[in-house]
PDB file of C-alpha atoms in Angstrom:
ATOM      1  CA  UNK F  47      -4.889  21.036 -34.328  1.00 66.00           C
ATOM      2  CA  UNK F  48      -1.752  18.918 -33.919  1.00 75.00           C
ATOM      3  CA  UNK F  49       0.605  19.953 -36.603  1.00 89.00           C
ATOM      4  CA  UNK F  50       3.197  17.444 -36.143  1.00 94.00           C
ATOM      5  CA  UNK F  51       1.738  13.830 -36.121  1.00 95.00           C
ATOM      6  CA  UNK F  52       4.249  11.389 -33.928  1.00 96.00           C
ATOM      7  CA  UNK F  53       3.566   7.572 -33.504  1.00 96.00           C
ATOM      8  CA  UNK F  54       4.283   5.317 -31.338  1.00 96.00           C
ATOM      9  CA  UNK F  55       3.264   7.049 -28.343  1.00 95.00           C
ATOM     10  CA  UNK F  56       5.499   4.335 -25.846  1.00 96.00           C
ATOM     11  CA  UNK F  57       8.156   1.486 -27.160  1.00 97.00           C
ATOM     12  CA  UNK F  58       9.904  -0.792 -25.886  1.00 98.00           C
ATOM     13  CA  UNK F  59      12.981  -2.575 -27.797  1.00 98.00           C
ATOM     14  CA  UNK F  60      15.698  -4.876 -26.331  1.00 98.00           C
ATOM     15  CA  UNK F  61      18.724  -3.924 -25.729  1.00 97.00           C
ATOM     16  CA  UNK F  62      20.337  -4.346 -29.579  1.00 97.00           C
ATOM     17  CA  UNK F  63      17.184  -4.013 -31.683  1.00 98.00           C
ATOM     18  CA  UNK F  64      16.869  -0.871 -33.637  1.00 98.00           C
ATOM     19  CA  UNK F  65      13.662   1.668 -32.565  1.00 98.00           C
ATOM     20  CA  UNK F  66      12.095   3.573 -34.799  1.00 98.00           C
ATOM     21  CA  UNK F  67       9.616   6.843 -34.303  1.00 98.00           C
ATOM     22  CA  UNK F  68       7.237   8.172 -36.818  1.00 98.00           C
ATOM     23  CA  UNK F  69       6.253  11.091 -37.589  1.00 98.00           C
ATOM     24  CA  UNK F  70       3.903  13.231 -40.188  1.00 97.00           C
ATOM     25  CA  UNK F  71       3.045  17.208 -40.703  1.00 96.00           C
ATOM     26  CA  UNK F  72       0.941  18.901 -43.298  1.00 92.00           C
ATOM     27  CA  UNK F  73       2.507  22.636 -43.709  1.00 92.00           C
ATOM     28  CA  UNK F  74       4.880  22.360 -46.560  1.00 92.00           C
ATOM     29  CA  UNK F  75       6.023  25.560 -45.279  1.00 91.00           C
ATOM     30  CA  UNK F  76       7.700  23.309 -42.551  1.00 92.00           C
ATOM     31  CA  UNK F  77      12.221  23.557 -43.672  1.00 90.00           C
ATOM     32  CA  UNK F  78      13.483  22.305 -40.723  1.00 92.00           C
ATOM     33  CA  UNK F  79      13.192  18.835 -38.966  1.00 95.00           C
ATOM     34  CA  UNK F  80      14.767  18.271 -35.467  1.00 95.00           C
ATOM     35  CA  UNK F  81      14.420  15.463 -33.114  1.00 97.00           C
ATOM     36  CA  UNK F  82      15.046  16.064 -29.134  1.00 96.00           C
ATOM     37  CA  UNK F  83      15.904  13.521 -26.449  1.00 97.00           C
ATOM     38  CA  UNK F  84      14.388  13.975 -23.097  1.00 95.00           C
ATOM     39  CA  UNK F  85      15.360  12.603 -19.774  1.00 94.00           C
ATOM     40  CA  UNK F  86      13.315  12.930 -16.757  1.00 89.00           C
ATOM     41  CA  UNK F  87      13.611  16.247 -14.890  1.00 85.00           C
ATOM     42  CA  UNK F  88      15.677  17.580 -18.140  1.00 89.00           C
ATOM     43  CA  UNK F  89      14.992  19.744 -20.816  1.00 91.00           C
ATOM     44  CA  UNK F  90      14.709  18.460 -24.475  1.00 94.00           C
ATOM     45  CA  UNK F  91      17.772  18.157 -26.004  1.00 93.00           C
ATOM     46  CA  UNK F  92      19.075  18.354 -29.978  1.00 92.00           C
ATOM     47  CA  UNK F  93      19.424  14.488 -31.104  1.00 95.00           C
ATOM     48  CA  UNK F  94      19.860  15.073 -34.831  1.00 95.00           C
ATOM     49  CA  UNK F  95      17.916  17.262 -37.318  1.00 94.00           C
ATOM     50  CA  UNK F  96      17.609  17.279 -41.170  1.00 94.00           C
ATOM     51  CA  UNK F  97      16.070  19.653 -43.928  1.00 92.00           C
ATOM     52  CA  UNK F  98      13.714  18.624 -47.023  1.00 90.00           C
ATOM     53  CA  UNK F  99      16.056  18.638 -49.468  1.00 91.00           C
ATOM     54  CA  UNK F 100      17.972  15.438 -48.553  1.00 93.00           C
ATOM     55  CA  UNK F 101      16.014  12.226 -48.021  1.00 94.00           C
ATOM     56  CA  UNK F 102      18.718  10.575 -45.010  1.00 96.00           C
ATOM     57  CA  UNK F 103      20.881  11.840 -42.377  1.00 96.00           C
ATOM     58  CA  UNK F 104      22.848   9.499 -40.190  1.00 97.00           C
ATOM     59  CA  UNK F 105      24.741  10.407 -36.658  1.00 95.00           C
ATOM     60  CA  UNK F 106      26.469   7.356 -35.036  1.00 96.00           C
ATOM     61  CA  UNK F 107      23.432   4.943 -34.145  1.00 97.00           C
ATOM     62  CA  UNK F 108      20.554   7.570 -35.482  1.00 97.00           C
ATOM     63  CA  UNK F 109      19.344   7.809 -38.291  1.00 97.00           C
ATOM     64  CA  UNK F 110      16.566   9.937 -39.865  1.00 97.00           C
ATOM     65  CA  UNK F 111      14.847   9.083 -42.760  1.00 96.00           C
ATOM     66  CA  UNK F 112      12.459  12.188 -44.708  1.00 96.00           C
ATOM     67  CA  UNK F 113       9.830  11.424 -47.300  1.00 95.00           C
ATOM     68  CA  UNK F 114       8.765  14.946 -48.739  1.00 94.00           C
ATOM     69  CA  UNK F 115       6.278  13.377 -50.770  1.00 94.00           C
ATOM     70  CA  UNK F 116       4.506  11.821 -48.096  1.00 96.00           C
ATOM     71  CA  UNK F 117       5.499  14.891 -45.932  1.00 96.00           C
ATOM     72  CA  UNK F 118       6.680  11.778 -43.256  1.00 97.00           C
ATOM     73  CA  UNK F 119      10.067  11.433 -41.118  1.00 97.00           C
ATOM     74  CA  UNK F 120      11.633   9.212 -38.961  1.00 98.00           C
ATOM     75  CA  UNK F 121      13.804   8.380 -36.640  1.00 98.00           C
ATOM     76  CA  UNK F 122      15.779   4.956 -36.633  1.00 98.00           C
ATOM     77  CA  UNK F 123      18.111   4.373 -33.444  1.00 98.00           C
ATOM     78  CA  UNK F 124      20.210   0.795 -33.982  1.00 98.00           C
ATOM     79  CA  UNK F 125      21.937  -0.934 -31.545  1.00 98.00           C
ATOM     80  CA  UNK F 126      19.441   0.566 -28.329  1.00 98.00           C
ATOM     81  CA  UNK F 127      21.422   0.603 -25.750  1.00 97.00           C
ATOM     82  CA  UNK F 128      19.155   0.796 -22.096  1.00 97.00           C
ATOM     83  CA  UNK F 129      21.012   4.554 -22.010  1.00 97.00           C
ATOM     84  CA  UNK F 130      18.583   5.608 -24.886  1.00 97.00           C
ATOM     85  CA  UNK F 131      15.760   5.222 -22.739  1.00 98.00           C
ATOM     86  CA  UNK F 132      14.043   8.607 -22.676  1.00 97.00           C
ATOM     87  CA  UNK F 133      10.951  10.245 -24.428  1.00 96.00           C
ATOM     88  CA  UNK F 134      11.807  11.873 -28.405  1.00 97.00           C
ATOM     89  CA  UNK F 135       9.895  14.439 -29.531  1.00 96.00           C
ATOM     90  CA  UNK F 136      10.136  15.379 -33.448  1.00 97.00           C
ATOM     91  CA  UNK F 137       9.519  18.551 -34.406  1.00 95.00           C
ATOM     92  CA  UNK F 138       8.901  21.003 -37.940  1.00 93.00           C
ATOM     93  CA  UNK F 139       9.166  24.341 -37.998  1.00 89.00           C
ATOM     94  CA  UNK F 140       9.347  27.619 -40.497  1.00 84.00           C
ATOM     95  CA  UNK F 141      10.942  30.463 -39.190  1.00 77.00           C
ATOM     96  CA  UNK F 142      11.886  30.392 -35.771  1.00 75.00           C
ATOM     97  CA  UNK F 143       8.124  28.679 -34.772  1.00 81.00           C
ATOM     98  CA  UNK F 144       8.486  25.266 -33.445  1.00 87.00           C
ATOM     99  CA  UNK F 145       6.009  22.641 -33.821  1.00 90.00           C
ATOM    100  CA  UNK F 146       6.451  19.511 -31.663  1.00 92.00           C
ATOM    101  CA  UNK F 147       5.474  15.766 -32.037  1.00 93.00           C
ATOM    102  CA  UNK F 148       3.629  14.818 -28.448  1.00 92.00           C
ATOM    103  CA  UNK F 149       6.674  12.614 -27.844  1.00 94.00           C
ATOM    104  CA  UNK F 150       7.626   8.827 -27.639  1.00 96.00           C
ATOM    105  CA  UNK F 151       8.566   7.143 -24.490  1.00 96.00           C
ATOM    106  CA  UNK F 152      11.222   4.664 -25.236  1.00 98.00           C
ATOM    107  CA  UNK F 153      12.240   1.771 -23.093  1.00 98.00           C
ATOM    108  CA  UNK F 154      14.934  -0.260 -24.362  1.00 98.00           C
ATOM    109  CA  UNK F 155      15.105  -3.440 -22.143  1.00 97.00           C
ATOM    110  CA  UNK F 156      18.775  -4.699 -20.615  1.00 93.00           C
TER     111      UNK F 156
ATOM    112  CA  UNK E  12      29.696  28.121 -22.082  1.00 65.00           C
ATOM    113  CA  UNK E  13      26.565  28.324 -19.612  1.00 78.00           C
ATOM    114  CA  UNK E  14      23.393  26.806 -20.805  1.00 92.00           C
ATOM    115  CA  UNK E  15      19.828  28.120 -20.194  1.00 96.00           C
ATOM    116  CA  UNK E  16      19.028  28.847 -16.835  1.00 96.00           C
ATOM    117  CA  UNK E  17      15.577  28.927 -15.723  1.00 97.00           C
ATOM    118  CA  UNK E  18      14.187  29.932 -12.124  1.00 97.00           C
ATOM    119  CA  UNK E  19      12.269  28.902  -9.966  1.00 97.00           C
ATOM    120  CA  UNK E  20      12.952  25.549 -10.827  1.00 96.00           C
ATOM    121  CA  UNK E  21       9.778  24.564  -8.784  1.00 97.00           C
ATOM    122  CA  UNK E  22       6.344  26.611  -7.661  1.00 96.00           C
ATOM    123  CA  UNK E  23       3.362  25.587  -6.158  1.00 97.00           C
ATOM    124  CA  UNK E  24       0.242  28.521  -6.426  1.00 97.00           C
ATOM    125  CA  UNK E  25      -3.325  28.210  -5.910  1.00 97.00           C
ATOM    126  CA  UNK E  26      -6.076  29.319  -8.195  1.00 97.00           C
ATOM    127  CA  UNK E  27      -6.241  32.808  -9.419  1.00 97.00           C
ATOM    128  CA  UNK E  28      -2.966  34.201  -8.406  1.00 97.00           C
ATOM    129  CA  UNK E  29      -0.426  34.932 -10.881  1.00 98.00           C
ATOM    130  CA  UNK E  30       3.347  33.802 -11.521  1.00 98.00           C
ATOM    131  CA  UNK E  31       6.472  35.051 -13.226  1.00 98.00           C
ATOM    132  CA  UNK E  32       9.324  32.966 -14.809  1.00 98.00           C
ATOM    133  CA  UNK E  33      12.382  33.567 -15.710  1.00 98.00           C
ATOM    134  CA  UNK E  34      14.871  32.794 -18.593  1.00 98.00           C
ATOM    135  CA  UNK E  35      18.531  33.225 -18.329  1.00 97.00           C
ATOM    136  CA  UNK E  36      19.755  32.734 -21.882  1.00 96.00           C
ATOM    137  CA  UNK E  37      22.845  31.231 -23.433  1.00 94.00           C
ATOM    138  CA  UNK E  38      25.503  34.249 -23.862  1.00 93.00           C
ATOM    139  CA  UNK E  39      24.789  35.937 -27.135  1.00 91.00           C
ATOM    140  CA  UNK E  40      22.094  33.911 -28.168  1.00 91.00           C
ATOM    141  CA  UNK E  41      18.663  36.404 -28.926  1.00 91.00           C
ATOM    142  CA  UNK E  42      15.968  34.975 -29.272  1.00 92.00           C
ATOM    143  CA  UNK E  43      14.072  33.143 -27.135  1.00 94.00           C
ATOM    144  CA  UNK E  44      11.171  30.667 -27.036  1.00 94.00           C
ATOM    145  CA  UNK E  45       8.819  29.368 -24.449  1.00 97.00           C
ATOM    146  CA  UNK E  46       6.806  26.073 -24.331  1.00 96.00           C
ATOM    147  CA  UNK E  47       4.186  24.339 -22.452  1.00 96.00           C
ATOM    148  CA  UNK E  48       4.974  20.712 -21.640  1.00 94.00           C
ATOM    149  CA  UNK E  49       2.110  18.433 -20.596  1.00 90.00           C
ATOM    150  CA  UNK E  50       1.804  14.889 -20.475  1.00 82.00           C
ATOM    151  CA  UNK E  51      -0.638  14.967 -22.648  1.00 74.00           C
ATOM    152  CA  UNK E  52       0.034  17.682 -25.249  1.00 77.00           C
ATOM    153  CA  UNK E  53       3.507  17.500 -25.198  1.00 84.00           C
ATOM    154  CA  UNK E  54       5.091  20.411 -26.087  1.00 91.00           C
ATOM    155  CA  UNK E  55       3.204  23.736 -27.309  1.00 92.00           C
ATOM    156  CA  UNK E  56       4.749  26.737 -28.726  1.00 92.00           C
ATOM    157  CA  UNK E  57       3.616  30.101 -26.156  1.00 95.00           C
ATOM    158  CA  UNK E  58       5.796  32.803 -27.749  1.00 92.00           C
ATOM    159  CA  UNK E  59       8.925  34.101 -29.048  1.00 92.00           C
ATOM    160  CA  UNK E  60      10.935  37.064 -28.633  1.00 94.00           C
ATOM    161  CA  UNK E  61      13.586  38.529 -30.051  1.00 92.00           C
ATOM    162  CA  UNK E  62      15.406  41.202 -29.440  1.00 90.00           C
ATOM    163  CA  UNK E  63      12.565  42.125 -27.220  1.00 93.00           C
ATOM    164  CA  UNK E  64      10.155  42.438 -29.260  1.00 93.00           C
ATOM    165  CA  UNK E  65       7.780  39.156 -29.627  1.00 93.00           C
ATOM    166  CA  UNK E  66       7.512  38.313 -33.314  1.00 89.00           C
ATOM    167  CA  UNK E  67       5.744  34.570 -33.004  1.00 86.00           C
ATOM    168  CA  UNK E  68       2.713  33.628 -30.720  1.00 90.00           C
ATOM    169  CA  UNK E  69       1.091  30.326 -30.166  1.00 90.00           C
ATOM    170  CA  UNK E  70      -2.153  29.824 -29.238  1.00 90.00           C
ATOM    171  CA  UNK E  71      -2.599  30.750 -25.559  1.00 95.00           C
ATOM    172  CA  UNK E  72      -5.187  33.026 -23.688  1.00 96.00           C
ATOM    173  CA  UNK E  73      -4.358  36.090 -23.338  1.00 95.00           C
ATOM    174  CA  UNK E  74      -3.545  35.405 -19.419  1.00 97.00           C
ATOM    175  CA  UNK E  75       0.375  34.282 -20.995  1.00 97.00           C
ATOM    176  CA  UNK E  76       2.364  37.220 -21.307  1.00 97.00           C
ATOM    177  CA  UNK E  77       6.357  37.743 -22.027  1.00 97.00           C
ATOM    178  CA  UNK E  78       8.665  40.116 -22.527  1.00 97.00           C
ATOM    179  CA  UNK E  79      12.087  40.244 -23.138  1.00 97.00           C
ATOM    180  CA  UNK E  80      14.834  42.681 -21.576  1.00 96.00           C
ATOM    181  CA  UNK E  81      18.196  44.556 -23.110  1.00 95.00           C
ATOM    182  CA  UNK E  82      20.144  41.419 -21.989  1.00 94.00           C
ATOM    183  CA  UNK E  83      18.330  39.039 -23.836  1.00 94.00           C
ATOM    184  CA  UNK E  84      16.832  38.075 -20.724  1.00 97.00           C
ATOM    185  CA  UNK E  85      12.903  37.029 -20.635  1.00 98.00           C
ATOM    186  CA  UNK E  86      10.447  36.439 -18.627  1.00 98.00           C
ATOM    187  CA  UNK E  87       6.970  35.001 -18.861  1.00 98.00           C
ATOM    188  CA  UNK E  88       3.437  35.652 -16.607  1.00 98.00           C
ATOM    189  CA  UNK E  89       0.750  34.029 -16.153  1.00 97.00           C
ATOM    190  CA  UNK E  90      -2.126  35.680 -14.725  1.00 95.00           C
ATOM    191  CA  UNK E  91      -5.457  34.409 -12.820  1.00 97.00           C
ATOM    192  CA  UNK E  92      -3.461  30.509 -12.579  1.00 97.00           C
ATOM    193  CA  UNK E  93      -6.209  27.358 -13.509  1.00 97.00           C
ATOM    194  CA  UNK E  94      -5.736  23.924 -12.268  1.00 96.00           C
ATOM    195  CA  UNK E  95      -4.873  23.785 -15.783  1.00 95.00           C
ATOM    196  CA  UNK E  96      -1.685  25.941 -15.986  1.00 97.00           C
ATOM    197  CA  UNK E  97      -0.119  23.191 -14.368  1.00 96.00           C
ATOM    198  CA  UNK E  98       2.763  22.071 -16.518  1.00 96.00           C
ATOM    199  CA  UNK E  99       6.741  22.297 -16.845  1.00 96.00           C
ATOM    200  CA  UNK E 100       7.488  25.355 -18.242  1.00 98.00           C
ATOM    201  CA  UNK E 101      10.558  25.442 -21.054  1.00 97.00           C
ATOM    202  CA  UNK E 102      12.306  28.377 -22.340  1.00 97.00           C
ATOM    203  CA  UNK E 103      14.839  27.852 -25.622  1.00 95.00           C
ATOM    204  CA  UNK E 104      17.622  30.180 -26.559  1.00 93.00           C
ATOM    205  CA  UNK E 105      18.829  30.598 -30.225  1.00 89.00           C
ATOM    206  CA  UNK E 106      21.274  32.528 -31.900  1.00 83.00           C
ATOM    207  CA  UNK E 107      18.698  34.392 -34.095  1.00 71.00           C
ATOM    208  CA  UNK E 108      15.140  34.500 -35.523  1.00 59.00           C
ATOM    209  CA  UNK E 109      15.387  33.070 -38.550  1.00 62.00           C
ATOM    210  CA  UNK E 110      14.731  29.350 -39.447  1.00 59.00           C
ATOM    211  CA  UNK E 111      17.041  26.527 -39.102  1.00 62.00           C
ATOM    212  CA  UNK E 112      19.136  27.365 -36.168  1.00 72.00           C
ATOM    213  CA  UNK E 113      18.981  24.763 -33.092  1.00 83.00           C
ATOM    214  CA  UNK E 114      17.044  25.892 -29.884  1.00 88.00           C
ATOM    215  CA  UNK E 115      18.728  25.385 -26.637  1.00 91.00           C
ATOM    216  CA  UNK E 116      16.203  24.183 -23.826  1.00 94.00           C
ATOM    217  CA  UNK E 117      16.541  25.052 -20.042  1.00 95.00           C
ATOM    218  CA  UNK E 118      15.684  22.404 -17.656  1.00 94.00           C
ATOM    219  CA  UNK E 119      11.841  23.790 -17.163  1.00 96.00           C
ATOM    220  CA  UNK E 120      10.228  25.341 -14.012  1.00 97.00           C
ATOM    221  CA  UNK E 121       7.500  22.683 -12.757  1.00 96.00           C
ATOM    222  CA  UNK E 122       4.239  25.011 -11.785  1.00 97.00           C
ATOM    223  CA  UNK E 123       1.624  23.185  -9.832  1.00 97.00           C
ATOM    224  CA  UNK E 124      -1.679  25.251  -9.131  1.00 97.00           C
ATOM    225  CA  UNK E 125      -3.882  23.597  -6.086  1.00 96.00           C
TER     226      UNK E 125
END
């Protein structure tokens, strides 16, 4: 059972337009929220994380939105740039045991 | 500071042999994770140890094994491969066990099984 629910599974933005990555989980025991930025033939890599007790956390051009209520996050990238082109993974986890979104390939067109 | 080294960085096996990794992790950092990556289950959660003892286990046959060493060191097996072992293969260092504190992912080791 997938405990970390991640839509879109591929996007592609122009360069400029703002992406955005879904994501849902059902443990409320979940505290901590990371997103990772993969490029090919690299390991994941810490984009920006947030915990449940603030609803918005913004680093330069990302953003990520959390909804406790509807125990949903996202992530919100503005101004893609074709650099940002990778696959994002969220992720949840309690303790130190990650759970991962099945990642989003993003293409952001020149 | 060095990041996490993994090696090999590639290995090809056939069917029914078995394979060690190996996890090199950030200085002082003690605990440390491994993954599964697949294209299409992305990225699942084998085990954790810490101070080498494993305290978290996903849900893998019992043909995944770890175990960690003094240094912090680790090292995973996998026993009797499957065509279905192949995947990139992550390890992540932290600084400790408890929740919250950013993992720090090697570049992989890509296993093929033919």
């Amino acid at each position: 059972q997938q405990q970390v629910k991640q839509s879109p599974q591929s996007l592609i933005v122009q360069k400029g337009g703002i992406s955005i990555i879904n994501c849902a989980y059902e443990n409320t025991a979940f505290d901590y929220f990371p997103w990772y930025q993969q490029f090919p033939g690299k390991g994941p890599a810490l984009l920006i994380a947030i915990r449940p007790d603030v609803s918005e956390k913004k680093e330069g051009r990302f953003t990520i939105s959390f909804n406790k209520s509807a125990k949903q996050f996202s992530l919100h990238i503005m101004d893609s740039q074709p650099g940002d082109s990778a696959t994002y993974f969220c992720a949840a986890s309690a303790g130190n045991q990650f759970y991962f979104g099945t990642g989003t390939s993003l293409t952001v067109i020149p | 500071k060095a990041g996490v080294t993994q090696t090999p960085r590639y290995l090809i096996k056939t069917r029914g042999q078995q394979v060690t990794l190996s996890c090199s992790p950030i200085s002082g950092h003690r605990s440390v994770s491994w993954y599964q990556q697949t294209p299409g289950q992305g990225l699942q959660f084998l085990f954790e140890y810490f101070s080498e003892t494993q305290r978290n286990k996903g849900n893998f046959p019992g043909r995944f094994s770890g175990r960690q060493f003094s240094n912090s060191r680790s090292e995973m097996n996998v026993s009797t491969l499957e065509l279905g072992d192949s995947a990139l293969y992550l390890c992540a260092s932290s600084l400790s066990s408890s929740g919250g504190n950013e993992q720090f992912f090697g570049p992989g080791t890509r296993l093929t099984v033919l």
